[in-house]
XYZ file of C-alpha atoms in Angstrom:
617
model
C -56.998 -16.100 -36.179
C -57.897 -12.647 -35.051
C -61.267 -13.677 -34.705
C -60.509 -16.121 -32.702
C -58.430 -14.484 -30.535
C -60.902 -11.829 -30.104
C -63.264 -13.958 -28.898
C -60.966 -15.736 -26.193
C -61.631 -12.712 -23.351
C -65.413 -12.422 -24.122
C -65.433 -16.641 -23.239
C -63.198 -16.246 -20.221
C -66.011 -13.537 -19.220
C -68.934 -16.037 -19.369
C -66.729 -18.437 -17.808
C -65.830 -16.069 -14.830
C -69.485 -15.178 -14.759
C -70.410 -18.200 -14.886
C -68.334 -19.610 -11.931
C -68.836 -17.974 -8.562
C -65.952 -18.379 -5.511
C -68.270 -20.804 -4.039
C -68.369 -22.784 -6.788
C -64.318 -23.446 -7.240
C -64.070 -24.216 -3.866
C -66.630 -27.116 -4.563
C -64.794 -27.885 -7.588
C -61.618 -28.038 -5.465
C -62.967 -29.936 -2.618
C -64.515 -32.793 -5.097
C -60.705 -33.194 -6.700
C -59.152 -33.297 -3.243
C -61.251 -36.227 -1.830
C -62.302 -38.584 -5.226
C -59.861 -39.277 -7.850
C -63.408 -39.255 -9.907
C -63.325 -35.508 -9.881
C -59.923 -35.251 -11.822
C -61.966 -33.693 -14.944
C -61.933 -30.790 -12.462
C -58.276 -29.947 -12.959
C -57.806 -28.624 -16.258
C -61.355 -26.609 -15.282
C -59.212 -24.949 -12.114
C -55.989 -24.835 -13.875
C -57.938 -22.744 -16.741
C -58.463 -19.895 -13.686
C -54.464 -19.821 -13.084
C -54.220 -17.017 -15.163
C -53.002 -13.028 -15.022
C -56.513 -12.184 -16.379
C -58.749 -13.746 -13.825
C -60.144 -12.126 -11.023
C -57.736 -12.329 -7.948
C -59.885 -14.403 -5.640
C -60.881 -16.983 -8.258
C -57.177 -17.676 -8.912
C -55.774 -17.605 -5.673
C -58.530 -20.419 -4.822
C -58.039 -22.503 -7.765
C -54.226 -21.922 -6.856
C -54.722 -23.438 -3.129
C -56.727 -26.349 -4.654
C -54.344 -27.327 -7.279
C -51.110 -26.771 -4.934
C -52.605 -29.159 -2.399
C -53.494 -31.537 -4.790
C -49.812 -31.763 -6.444
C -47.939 -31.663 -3.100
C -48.073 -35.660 -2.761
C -48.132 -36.469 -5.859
C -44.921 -34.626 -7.437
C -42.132 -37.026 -5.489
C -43.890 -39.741 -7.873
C -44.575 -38.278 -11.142
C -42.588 -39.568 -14.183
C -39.780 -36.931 -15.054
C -40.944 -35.213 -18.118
C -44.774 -36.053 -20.149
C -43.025 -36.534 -23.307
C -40.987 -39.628 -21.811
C -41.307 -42.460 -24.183
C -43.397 -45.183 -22.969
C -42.634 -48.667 -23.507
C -45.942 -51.279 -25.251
C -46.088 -52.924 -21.718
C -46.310 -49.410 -19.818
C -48.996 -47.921 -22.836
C -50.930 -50.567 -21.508
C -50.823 -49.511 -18.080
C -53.406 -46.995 -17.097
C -51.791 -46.196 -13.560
C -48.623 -45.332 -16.150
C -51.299 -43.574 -18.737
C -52.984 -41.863 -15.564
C -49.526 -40.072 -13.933
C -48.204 -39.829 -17.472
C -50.661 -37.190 -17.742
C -51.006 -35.717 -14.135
C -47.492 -34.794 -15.258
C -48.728 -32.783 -18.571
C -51.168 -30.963 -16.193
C -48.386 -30.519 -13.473
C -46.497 -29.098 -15.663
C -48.729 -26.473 -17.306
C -49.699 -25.467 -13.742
C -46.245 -24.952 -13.182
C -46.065 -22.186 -16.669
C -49.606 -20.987 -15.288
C -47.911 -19.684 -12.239
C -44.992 -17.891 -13.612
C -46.897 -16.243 -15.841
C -49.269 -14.576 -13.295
C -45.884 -14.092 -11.470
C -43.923 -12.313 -14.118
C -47.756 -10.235 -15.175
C -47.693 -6.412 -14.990
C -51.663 -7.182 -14.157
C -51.256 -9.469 -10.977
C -51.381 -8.073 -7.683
C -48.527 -7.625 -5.698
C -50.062 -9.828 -2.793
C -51.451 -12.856 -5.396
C -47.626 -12.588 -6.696
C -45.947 -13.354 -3.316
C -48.410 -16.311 -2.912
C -47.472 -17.487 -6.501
C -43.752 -17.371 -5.847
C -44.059 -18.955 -2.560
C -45.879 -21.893 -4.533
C -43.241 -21.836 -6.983
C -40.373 -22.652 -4.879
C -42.509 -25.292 -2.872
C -42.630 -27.325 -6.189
C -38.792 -26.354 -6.423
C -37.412 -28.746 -2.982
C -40.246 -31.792 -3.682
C -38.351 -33.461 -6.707
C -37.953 -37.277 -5.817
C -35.882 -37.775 -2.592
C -36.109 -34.066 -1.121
C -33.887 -33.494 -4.397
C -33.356 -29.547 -6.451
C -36.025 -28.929 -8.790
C -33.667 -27.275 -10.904
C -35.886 -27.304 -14.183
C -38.542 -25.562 -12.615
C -36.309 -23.137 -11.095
C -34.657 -22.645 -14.634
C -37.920 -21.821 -16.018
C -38.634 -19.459 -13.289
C -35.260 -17.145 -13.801
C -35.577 -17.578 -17.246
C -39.095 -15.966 -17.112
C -37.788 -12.953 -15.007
C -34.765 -12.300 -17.118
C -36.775 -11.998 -20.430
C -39.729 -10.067 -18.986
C -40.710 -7.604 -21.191
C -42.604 -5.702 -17.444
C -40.988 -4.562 -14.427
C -40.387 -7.446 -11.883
C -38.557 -5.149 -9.569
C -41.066 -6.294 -6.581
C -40.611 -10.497 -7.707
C -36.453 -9.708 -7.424
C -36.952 -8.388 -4.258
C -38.637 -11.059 -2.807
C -36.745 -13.866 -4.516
C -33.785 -12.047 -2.752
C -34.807 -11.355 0.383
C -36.269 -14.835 1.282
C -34.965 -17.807 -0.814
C -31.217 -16.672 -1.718
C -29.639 -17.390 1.128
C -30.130 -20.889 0.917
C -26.830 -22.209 -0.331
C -28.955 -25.007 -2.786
C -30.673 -21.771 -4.044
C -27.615 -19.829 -4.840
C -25.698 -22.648 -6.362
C -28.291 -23.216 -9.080
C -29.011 -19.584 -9.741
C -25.086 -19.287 -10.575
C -25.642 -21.738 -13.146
C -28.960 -20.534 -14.960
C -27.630 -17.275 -14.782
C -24.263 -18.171 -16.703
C -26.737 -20.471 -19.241
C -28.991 -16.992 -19.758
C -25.703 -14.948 -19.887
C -24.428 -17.248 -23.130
C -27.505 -17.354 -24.503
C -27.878 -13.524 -24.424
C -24.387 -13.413 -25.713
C -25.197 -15.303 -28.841
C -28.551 -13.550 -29.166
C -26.849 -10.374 -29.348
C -23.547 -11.698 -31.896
C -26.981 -13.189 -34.277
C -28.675 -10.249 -34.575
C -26.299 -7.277 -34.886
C -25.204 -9.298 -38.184
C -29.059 -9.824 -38.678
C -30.855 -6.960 -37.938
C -30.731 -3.306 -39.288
C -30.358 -0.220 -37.139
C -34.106 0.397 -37.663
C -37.647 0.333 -35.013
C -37.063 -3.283 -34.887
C -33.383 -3.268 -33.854
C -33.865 -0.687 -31.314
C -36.703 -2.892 -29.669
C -34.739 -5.885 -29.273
C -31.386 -3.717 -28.189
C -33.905 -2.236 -25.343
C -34.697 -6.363 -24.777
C -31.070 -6.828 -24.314
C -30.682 -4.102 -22.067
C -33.808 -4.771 -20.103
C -32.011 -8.757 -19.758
C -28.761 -7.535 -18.833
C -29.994 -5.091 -16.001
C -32.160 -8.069 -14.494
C -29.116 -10.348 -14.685
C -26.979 -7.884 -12.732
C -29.545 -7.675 -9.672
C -29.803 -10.814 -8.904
C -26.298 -11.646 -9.638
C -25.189 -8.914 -7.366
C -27.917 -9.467 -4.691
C -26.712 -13.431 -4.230
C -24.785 -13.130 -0.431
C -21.450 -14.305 -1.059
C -20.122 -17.262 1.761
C -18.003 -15.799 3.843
C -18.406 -17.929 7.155
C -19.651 -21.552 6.480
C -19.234 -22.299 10.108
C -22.244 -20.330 10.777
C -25.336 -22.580 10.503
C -27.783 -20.043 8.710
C -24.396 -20.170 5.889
C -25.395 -24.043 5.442
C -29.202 -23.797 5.176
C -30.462 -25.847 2.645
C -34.038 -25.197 0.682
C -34.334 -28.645 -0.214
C -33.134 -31.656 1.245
C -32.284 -32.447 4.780
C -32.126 -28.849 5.522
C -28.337 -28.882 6.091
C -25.326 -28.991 4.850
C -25.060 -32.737 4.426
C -28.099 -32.897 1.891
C -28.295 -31.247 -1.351
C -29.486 -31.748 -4.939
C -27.376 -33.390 -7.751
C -24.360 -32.147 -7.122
C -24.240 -31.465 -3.500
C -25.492 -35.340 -2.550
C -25.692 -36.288 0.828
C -22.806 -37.933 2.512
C -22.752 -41.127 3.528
C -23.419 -41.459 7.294
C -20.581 -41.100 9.700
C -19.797 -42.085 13.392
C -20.374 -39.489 16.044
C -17.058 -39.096 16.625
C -16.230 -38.051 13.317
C -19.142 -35.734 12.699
C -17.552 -32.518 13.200
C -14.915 -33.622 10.827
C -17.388 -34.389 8.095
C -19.444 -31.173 8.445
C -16.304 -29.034 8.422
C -15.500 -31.059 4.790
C -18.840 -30.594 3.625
C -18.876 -26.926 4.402
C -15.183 -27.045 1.904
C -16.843 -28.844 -0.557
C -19.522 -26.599 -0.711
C -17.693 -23.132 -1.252
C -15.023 -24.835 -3.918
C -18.351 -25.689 -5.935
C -19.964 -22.849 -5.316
C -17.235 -20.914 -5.682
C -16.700 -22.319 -9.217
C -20.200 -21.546 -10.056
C -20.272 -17.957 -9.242
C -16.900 -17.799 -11.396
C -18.475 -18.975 -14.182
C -21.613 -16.561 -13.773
C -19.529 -13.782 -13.568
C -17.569 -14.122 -16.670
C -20.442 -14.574 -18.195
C -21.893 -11.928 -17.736
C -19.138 -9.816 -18.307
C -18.710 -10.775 -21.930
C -22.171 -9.180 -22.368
C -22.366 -5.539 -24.032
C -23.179 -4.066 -20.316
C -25.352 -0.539 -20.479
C -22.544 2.373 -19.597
C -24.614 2.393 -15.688
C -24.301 -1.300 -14.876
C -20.537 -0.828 -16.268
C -19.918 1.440 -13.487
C -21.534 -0.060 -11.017
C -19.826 -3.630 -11.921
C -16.777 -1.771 -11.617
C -17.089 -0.137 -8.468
C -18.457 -3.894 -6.894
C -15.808 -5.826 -8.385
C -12.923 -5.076 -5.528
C -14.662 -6.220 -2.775
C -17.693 -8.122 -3.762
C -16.215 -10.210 -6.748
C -12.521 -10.447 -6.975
C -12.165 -12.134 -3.353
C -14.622 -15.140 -4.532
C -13.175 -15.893 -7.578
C -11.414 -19.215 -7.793
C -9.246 -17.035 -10.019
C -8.942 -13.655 -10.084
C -6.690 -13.559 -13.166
C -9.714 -14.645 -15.367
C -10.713 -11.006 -15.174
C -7.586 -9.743 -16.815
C -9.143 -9.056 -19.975
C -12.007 -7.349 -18.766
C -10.200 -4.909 -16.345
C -7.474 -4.296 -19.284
C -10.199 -3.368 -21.717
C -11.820 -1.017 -19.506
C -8.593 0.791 -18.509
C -7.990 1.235 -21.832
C -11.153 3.468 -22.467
C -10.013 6.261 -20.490
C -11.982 8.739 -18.764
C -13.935 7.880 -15.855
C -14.540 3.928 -16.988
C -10.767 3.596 -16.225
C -10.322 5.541 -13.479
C -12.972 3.158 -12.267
C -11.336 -0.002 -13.790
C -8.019 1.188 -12.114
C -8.966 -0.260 -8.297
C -9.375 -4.170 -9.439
C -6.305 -3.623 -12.339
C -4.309 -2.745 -9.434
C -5.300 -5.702 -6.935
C -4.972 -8.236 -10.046
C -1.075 -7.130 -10.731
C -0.148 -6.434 -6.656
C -1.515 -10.092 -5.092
C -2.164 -12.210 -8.199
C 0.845 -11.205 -10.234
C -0.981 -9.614 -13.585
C 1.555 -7.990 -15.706
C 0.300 -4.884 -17.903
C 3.365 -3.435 -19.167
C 1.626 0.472 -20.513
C -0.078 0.938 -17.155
C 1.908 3.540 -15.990
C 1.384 4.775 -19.487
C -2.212 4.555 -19.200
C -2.246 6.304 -15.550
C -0.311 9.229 -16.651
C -2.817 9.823 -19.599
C -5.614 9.840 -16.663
C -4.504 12.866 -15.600
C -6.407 15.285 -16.411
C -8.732 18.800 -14.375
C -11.673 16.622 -14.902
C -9.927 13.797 -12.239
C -10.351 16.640 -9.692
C -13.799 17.030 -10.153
C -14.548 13.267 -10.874
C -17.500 10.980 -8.301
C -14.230 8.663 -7.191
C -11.374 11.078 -7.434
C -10.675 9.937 -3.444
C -10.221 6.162 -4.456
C -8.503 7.256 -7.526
C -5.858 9.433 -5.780
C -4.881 7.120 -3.551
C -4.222 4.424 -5.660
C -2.092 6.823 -7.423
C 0.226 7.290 -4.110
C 0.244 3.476 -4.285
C 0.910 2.866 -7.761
C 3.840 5.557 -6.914
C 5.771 3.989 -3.450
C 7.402 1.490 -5.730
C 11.668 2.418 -4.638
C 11.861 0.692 -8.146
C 9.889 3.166 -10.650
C 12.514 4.995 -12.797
C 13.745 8.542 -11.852
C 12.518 9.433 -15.024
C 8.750 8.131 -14.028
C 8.463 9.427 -11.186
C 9.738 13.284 -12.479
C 6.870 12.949 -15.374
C 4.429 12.642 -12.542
C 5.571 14.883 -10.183
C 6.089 17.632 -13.013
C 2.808 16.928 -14.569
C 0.638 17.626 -11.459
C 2.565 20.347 -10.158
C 1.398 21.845 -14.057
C -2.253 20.980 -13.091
C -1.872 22.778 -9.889
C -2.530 25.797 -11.739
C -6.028 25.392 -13.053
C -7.398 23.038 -10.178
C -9.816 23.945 -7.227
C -7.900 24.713 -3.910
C -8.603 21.451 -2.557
C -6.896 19.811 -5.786
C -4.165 21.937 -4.966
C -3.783 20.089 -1.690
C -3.964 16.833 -2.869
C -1.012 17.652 -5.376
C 0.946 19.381 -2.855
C 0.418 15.783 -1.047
C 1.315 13.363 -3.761
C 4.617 15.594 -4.313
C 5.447 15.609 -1.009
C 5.883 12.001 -0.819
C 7.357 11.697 -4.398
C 10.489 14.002 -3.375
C 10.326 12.028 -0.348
C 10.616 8.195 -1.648
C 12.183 8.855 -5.160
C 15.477 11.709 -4.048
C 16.934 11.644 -7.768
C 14.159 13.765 -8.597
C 15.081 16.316 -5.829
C 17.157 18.128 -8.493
C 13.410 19.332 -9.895
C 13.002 21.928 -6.511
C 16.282 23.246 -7.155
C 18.094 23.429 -10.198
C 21.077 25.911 -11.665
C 21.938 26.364 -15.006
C 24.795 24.319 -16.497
C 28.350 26.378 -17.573
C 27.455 26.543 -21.289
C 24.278 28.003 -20.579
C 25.969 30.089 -18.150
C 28.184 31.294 -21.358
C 25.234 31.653 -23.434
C 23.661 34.109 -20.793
C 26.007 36.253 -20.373
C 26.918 36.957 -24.206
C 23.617 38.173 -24.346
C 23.489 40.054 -21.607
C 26.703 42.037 -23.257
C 25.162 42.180 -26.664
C 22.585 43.931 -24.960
C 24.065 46.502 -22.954
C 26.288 47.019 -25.894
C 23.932 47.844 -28.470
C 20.390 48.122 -26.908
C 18.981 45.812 -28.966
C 15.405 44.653 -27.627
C 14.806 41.694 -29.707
C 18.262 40.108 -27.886
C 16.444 41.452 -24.486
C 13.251 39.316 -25.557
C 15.664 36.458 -26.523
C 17.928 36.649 -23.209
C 14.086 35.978 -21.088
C 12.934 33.544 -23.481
C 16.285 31.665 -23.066
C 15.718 32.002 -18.937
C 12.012 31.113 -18.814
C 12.068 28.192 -21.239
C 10.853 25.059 -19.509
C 11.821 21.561 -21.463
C 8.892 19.620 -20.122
C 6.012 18.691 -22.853
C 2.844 19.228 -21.259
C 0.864 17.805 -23.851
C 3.100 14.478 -24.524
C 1.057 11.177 -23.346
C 4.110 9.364 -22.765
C 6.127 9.945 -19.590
C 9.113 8.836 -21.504
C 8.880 12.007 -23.886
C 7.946 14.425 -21.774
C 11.663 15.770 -20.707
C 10.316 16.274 -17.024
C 14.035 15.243 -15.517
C 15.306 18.605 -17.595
C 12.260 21.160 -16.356
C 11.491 22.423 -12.544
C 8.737 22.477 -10.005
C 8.644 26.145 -10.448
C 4.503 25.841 -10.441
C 4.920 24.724 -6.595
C 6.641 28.002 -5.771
C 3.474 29.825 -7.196
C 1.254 28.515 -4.657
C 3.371 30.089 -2.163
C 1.085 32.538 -3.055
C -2.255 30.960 -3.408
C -5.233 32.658 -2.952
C -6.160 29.933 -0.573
C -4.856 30.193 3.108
C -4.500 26.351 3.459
C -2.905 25.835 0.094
C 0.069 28.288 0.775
C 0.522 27.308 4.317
C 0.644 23.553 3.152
C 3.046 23.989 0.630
C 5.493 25.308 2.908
C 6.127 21.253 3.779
C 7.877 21.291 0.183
C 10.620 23.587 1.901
C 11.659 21.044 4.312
C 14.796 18.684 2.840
C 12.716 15.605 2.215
C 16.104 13.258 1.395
C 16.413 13.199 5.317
C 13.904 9.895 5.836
C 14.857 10.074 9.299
C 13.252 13.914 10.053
C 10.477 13.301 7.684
C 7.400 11.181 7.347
C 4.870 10.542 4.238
C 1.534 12.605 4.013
C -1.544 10.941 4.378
C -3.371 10.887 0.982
C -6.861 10.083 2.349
C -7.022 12.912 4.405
C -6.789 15.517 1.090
C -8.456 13.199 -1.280
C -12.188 13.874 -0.541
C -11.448 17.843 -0.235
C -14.046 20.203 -1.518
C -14.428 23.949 -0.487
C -16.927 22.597 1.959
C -14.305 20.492 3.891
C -11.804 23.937 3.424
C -14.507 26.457 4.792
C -15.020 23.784 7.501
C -11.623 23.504 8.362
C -10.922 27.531 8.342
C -13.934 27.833 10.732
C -12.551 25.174 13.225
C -9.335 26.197 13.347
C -7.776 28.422 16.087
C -6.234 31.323 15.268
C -3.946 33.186 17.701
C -3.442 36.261 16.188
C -6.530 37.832 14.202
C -5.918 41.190 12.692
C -8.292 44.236 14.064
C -9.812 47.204 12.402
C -8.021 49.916 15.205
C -8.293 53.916 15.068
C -6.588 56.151 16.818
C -9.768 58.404 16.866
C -13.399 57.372 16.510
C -14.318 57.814 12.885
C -17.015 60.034 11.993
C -18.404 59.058 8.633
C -18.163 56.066 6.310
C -15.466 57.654 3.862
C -12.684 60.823 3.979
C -13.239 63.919 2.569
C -9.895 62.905 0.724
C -11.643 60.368 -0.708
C -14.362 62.430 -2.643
C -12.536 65.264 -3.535
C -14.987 68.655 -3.336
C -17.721 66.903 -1.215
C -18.081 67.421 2.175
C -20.042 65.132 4.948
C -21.749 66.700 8.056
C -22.276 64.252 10.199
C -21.468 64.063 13.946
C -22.552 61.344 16.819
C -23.982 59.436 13.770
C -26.905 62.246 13.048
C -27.126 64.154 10.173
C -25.806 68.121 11.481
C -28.744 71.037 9.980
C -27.379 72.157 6.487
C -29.165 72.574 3.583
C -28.196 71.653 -0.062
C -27.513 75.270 -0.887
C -24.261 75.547 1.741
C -23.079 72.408 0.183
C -23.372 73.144 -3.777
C -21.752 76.280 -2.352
C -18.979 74.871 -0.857
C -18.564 72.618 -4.219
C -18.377 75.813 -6.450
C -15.592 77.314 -4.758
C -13.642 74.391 -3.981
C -14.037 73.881 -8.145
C -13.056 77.582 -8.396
C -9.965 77.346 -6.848
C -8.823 74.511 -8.255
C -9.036 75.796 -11.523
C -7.257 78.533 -10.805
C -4.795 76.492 -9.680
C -4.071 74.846 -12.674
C -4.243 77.531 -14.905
C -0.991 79.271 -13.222
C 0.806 75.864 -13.307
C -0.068 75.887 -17.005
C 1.029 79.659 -17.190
């Protein structure tokens, strides 16, 4: 075998030697005009192939494509059809019977050299193009949706890059509606099969070189499936005419392939009716289709990349085509429960699914008080994420409880976030107070009468006996705050007995905007009528770059000035270096030499030394 395969490129050589340019274009003109010269064929359809020279295949290509053109409309589905004794006798039967054997392996010749890592980039364009010409000539204008199958199915499990054949299968041929309607469906049939693939052999196949090949196969599959899936336009306007373009067909919405068949013909007063129904028809099928894709694919393991980017695509490219959003439910709750920045991602389409198609997840709020955390702060989509949290939090409804285990557990990370954290907290509080005022008793709260009692006992133990310990006791018993910081259930964390006392500390922030901002906080925020909610967006994409830039913009009217009621005459005092003095005057250095001033050092030591030993005495 090895042999023989060794010896298949050193005949291909001869061959190519053998045959100039000139030659197949003789070979190719004799099968065009006689159908004597069909022995020809298999010779031409032997130089479709990634390892021939560029201009013989692109000329056998030509030669074979317009040959094939007329004749696929008429060609017997599939060569291994059964044939019955009368039609074995038939050589016209006999004849197409195996035009269709040839048609077909001209068809596999050209998405291999499509899919090659060897074929030019130009040769490839020229090979696709022929591709989907076979693809809209299946008997009555109809979807060749075998050969298109075979086609995706090639890309997806290409062991090479086919970045450049996605890119122009996207940018010319999917947005034909035909086009996208039966890519949804091969992609959903490669998405199961991958599925399986991957259940078979992680009960099959050992961690070893072997396994991590075919998980890198998987991978490879999955990250194909996700570009085109996510590069198919989604209908948003079927009234537009470039919406109902057809690839096959009559070229409009009327005229389709199996399941989009054309209409039966209807008077001219009706016609704008019809279209408009056609155009409905259309998206509910299609819209079906791309349901099913897309639930395929997300039962596949998806790379931790593609996860994030499904995530972040799934709000406004996905959920609004769905024919039903709640099929995602699973999904969305499995991510959310990951935690970290998979759920903070996740949390966007969770909260769409339970506000407009009534999903109820009864630990979310659970789940979205375990989210935060510094690293939120610091986090790529910390804007979307914040203000989802205001949103999650304008329910009147949400238990005073709830809403104090929020508002106590930020105002905690207040103290170890950036500045522009700071604001964002300062923000969310604000319009907690301000919706939820039975958690107004956490800005301002006195100590009951027993405590009172307590207090005060130890305040007369200790003046009565001095005792530190009790001293120690009496400020532990003051400064004791009942909220559990480290408790991932609001429930437990005793936030309605504890204080915002971490909001009066930024009254002293190092920041200029964070202590002016908090200032807000001061206001009485139970008066609705006098007050109005804080804008989350406008804090939620802070940095110290938006800070500085805000600092430099802003006008101040009163700017402290460095003001002396006499011009200074050196950098420093003498008071400041004790036994050193500086002769300068009008900026220049007065004549002295080192002498006068080691001098004038010695005797200033002197006397100070006498100083202290009379004190002393």
């Amino acid at each position: 075998m090895a042999s023989s395969t060794s010896a298949l490129p050193k005949t291909r050589k001869k061959r190519d030697n053998k045959y100039k340019l000139k030659d197949l274009k003789a070979l190719g003109h004799q099968l065009l005009s006689s159908r004597a010269h069909v022995n020809n064929l298999p010779l031409l359809l032997s130089f479709v192939s990634p390892a021939s020279p560029p201009p013989h295949a692109l000329e056998s290509l030509l030669s074979l494509q317009s040959f094939f053109t007329p004749l696929v409309p008429d060609l017997p589905p599939s060569a291994a059809s059964s044939l019955g004794a009368g039609a074995q006798a038939d050589p016209e039967v006999i004849y197409r019977t195996w035009l269709r054997s040839k048609f077909d392996e001209f068809v596999r010749s050209l998405i291999e050299v499509a899919v090659s890592a060897q074929a030019e980039e130009t040769l490839k364009e020229i090979v696709l193009d022929a591709i989907m010409e076979f693809v809209k000539m299946g008997k009555g204008g109809r979807f060749q949706s075998a050969i298109y199958h075979q086609l995706l199915h090639s890309i997806v499990y290409s062991s090479t890059e086919v970045e450049f054949l996605l890119e122009l299968l996207s940018s010319k041929y999917l947005k034909y509606i035909d086009i996208r309607y039966f890519t949804y469906i091969t992609l959903e049939k490669l998405s199961r099969n991958l599925e399986t693939k991957d259940m078979r052999d992680d009960r099959s196949v050992a961690d070893g070189e072997d396994g991590r090949d075919l998980k890198a196969s998987i991978k490879r599959s999955i990250s194909t499936i996700h570009y085109i899936i996510s590069h198919v336009p989604s209908l948003n306007s079927l009234d537009e005419k470039s919406d109902c373009e057809m690839w096959s067909g009559s070229g409009d919405a009327s005229g389709t392939s199996e399941s989009l068949k054309p209409e039966v013909e209807k008077p001219k007063s009706e016609k704008h009716e019809s279209s408009v129904l056609s155009a409905t028809k259309i998206a509910k099928k299609i819209k079906l289709k791309f349901t099913k894709a897309w639930i395929s694919f997300l039962r596949l393991p998806l790379p931790l990349d593609i996860y994030k980017e499904v995530l972040v695509s799934l709000p406004q490219a996905v959920i609004p085509h769905l024919s039903n959003p709640i099929m995602l439910c699973d999904f969305l709750t499995r991510s959310y429960d990951i935690g970290g920045v998979v759920s903070v991602m996740a949390l966007s389409s969770l909260f769409i699914l339970m506000t407009q198609h009534g999903l109820e997840y009864p630990n979310f709020y659970e789940k979205l008080y375990a989210l935060l955390q510094p690293s939120i702060f610091i986090a790529k989509h910390r804007a979307k994420f914040f203000e989802l949290l205001d949103s999650c939090l304008k329910s009147p409804l949400l238990p005073a409880y709830l809403a104090a285990a929020f508002a106590k557990k930020l105002s905690r990370l207040a103290l170890s976030v950036p500045p522009a954290g700071a604001l964002v907290i300062v923000a969310l509080i604000h319009n907690l107070l301000r919706r939820h005022p039975s958690i107004n008793c956490l800005v301002h709260r006195e100590d009951g009468e027993s405590e009172a009692k307590d207090h005060l006992k130890l305040e007369e133990q200790t003046a009565g006996n001095g005792n530190d310990s009790t001293g120690m006791l009496l400020s532990k018993k003051r400064s004791f705050d009942h909220f559990r910081d480290t408790e991932v259930n609001p429930v437990k964390t005793h936030a309605m007995r504890s204080s915002l006392w971490e909001i009066d500390t930024l009254r002293h922030h190092y920041c200029p905007p964070v202590s002016r901002f908090v200032l807000s906080l001061e206001n009485d925020l139970t008066v609705r009528a006098k007050t109005t909610e804080v804008a989350i967006k406008d804090f939620s994409s802070g940095s110290y770059g938006t800070i500085f830039g805000e600092e430099m913009r802003r006008r101040v009217k009163q700017v402290p000035l460095a003001f002396y009621k006499a011009t200074p005459s050196s950098l420093f005092s003498e008071s400041d270096f004790p036994g050193w003095t500086f002769h300068y005057e009008n900026g220049e250095k007065m004549d002295s030499n080192d002498d006068d001033i080691t001098t004038n050092m010695t005797e200033d030591h002197a006397d100070k030394s006498l100083k202290r030993q009379r004190v002393e005495s």
